[in-house]
Short mmCIF file of C-alpha atoms and ligand atoms in Angstrom, two decimals:
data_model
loop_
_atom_site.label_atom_id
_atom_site.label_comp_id
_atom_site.label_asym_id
_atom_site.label_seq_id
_atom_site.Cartn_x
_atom_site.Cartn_y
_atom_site.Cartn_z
CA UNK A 1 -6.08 10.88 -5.59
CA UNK A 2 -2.49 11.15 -6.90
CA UNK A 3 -1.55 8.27 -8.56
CA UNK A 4 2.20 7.37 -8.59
CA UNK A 5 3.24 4.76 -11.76
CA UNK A 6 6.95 4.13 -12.71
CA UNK A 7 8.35 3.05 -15.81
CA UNK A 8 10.77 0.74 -15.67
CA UNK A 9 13.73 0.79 -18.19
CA UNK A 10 13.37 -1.24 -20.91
CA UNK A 11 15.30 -3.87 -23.60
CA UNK A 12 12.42 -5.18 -26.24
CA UNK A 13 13.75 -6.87 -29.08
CA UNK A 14 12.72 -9.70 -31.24
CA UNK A 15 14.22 -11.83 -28.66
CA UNK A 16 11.28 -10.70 -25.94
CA UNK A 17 11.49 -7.61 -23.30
CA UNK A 18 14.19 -7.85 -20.37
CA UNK A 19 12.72 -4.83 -17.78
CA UNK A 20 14.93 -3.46 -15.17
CA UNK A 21 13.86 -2.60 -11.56
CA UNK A 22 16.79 -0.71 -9.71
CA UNK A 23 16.49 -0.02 -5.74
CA UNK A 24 16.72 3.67 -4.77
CA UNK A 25 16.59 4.35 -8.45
CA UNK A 26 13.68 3.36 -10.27
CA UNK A 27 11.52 2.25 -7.33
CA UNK A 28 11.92 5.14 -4.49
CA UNK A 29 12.71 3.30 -1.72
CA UNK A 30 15.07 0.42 -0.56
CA UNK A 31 14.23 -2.63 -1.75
CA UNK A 32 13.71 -5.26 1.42
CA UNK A 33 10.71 -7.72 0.72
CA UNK A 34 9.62 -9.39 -2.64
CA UNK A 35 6.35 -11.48 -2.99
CA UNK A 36 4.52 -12.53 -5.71
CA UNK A 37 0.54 -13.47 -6.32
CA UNK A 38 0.10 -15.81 -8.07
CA UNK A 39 -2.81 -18.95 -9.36
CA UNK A 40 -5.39 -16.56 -8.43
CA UNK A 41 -9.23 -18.17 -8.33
CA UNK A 42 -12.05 -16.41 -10.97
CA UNK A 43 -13.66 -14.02 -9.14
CA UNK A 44 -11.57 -13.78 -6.43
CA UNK A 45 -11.13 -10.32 -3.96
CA UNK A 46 -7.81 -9.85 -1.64
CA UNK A 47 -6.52 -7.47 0.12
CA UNK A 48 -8.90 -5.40 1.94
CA UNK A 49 -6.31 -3.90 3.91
CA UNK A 50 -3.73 -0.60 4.40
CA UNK A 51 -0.23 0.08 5.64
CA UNK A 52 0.93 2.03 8.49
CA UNK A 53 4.00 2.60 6.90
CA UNK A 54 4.96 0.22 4.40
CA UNK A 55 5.37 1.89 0.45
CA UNK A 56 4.89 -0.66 -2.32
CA UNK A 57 5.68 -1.16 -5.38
CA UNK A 58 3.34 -3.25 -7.48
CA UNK A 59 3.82 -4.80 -10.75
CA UNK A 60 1.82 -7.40 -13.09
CA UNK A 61 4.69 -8.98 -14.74
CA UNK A 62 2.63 -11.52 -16.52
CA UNK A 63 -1.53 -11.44 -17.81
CA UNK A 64 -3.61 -8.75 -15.91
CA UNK A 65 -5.42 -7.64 -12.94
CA UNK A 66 -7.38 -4.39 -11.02
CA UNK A 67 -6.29 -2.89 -8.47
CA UNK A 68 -8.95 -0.87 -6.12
CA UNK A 69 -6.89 2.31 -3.93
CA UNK A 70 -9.19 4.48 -1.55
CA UNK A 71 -7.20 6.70 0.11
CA UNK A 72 -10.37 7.24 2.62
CA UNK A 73 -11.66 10.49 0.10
CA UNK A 74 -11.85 8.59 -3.40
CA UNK A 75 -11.80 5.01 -4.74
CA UNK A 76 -9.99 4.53 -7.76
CA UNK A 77 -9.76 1.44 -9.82
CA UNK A 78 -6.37 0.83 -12.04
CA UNK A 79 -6.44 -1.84 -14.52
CA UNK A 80 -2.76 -3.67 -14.09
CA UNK A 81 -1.83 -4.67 -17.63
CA UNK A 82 1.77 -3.51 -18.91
CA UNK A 83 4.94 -5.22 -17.17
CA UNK A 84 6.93 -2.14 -17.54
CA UNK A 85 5.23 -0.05 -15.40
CA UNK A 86 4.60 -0.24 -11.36
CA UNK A 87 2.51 1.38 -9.20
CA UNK A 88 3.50 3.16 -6.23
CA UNK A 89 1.29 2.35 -3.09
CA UNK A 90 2.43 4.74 -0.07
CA UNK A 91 0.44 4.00 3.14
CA UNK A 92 -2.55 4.54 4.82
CA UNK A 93 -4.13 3.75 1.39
CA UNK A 94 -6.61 1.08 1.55
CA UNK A 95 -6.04 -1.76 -1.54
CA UNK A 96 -8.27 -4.91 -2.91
CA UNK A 97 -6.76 -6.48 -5.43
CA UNK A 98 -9.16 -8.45 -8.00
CA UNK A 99 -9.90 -9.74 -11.64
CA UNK A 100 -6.88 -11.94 -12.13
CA UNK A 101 -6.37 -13.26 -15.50
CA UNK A 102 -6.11 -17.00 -14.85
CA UNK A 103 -1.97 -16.60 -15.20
CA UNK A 104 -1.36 -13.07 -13.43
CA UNK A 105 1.63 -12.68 -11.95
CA UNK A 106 1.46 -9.67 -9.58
CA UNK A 107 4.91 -8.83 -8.16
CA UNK A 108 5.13 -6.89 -5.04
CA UNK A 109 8.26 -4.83 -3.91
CA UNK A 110 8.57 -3.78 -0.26
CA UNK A 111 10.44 -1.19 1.66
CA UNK A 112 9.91 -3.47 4.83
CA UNK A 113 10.02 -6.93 5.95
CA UNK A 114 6.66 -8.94 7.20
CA UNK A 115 5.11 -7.18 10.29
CA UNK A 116 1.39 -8.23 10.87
CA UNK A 117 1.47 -5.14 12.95
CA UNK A 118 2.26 -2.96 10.12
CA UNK A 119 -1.30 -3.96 8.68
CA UNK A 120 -4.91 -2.30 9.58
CA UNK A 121 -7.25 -4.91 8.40
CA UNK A 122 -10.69 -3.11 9.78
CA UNK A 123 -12.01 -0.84 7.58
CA UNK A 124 -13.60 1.82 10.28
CA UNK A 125 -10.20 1.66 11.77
CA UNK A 126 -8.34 2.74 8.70
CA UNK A 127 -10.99 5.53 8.22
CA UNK A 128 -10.28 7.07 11.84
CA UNK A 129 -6.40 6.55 11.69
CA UNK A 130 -6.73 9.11 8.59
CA UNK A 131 -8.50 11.90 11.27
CA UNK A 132 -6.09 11.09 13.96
C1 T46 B 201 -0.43 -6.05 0.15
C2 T46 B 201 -1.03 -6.76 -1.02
C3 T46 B 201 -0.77 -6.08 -2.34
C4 T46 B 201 3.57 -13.52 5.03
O1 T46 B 201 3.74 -14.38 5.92
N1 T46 B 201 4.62 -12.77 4.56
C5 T46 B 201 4.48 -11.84 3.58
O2 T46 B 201 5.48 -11.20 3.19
C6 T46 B 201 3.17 -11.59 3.04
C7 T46 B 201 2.96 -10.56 1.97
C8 T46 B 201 2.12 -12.33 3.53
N2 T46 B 201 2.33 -13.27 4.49
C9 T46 B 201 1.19 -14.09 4.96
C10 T46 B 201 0.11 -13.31 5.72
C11 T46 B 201 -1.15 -14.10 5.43
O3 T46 B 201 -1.27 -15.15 6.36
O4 T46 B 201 0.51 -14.64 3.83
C12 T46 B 201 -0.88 -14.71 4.05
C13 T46 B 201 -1.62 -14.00 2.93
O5 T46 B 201 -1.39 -12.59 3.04
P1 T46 B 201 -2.53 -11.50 2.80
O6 T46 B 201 -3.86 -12.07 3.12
O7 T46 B 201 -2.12 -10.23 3.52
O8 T46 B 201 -2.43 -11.29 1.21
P2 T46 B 201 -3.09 -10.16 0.32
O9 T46 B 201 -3.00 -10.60 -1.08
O10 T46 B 201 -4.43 -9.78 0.84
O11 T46 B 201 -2.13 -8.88 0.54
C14 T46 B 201 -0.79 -8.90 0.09
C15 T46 B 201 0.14 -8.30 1.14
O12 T46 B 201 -0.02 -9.00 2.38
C16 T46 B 201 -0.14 -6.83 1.38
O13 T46 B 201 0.91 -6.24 2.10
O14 T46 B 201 -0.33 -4.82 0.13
O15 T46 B 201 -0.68 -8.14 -1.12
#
């Protein structure tokens, strides 16, 4: 599986790290839907879900977390630990999120606003939307 990360632009100085996350620019697509995950319980699993057509940007801005893609060939697990870097989600890629530090922060950009409908939540389903 190709896996898309983007480096965000940088200031780190003794002062801290300011990162920079342009629309169209840095993250591919325009920018219509932030969300955040936050206070997330040990041992917790979310997710389980793709995208019809929803992209995604994902980033940890604070303490760590996995991320599980399967695009329906190969599962891949990413360990989420620098906040200068995103990953790119496209769609039809199935995602569980899990192993939250006790104070991840994982910051979601989307190229659409909320639309249950948008989401296939049944595994099988996903599978035979990928033949179709
Ligand atoms: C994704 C991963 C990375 C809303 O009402 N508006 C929103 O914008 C979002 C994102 C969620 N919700 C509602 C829908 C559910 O009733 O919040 C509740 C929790 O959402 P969900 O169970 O889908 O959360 P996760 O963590 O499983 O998935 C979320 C995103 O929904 C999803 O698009 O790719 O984060």
């Amino acid at each position: 599986m190709d896996i898309t990360f983007i480096d965000f632009l940088q200031h780190c100085s003794e002062y801290g790290e300011l990162s920079i996350i342009e629309e169209e620019r840095t993250v591919p697509f325009s920018i219509k839907r932030v969300y955040y995950i936050s206070k997330v319980p040990e041992n917790t699993r979310r997710g389980f879900h793709a995208h019809k057509t929803l992209q995604q940007v994902l980033v940890c801005v604070q303490g760590s977390c996995k991320i599980m893609l399967d695009d329906g060939k190969e599962k891949m697990d990413i360990s989420m630990t620098q906040s200068g870097k995103g990953l790119l989600i496209d769609s039809c890629i199935w995602r569980e999120m899990y192993d939250f530090t006790e104070d991840a922060v994982l910051l979601v950009l989307a190229s659409a606003y909320y639309d249950e409908s948008d989401y296939i939540r049944d595994y099988d389903t996903f599978l035979r939307r990928l033949k179709e």
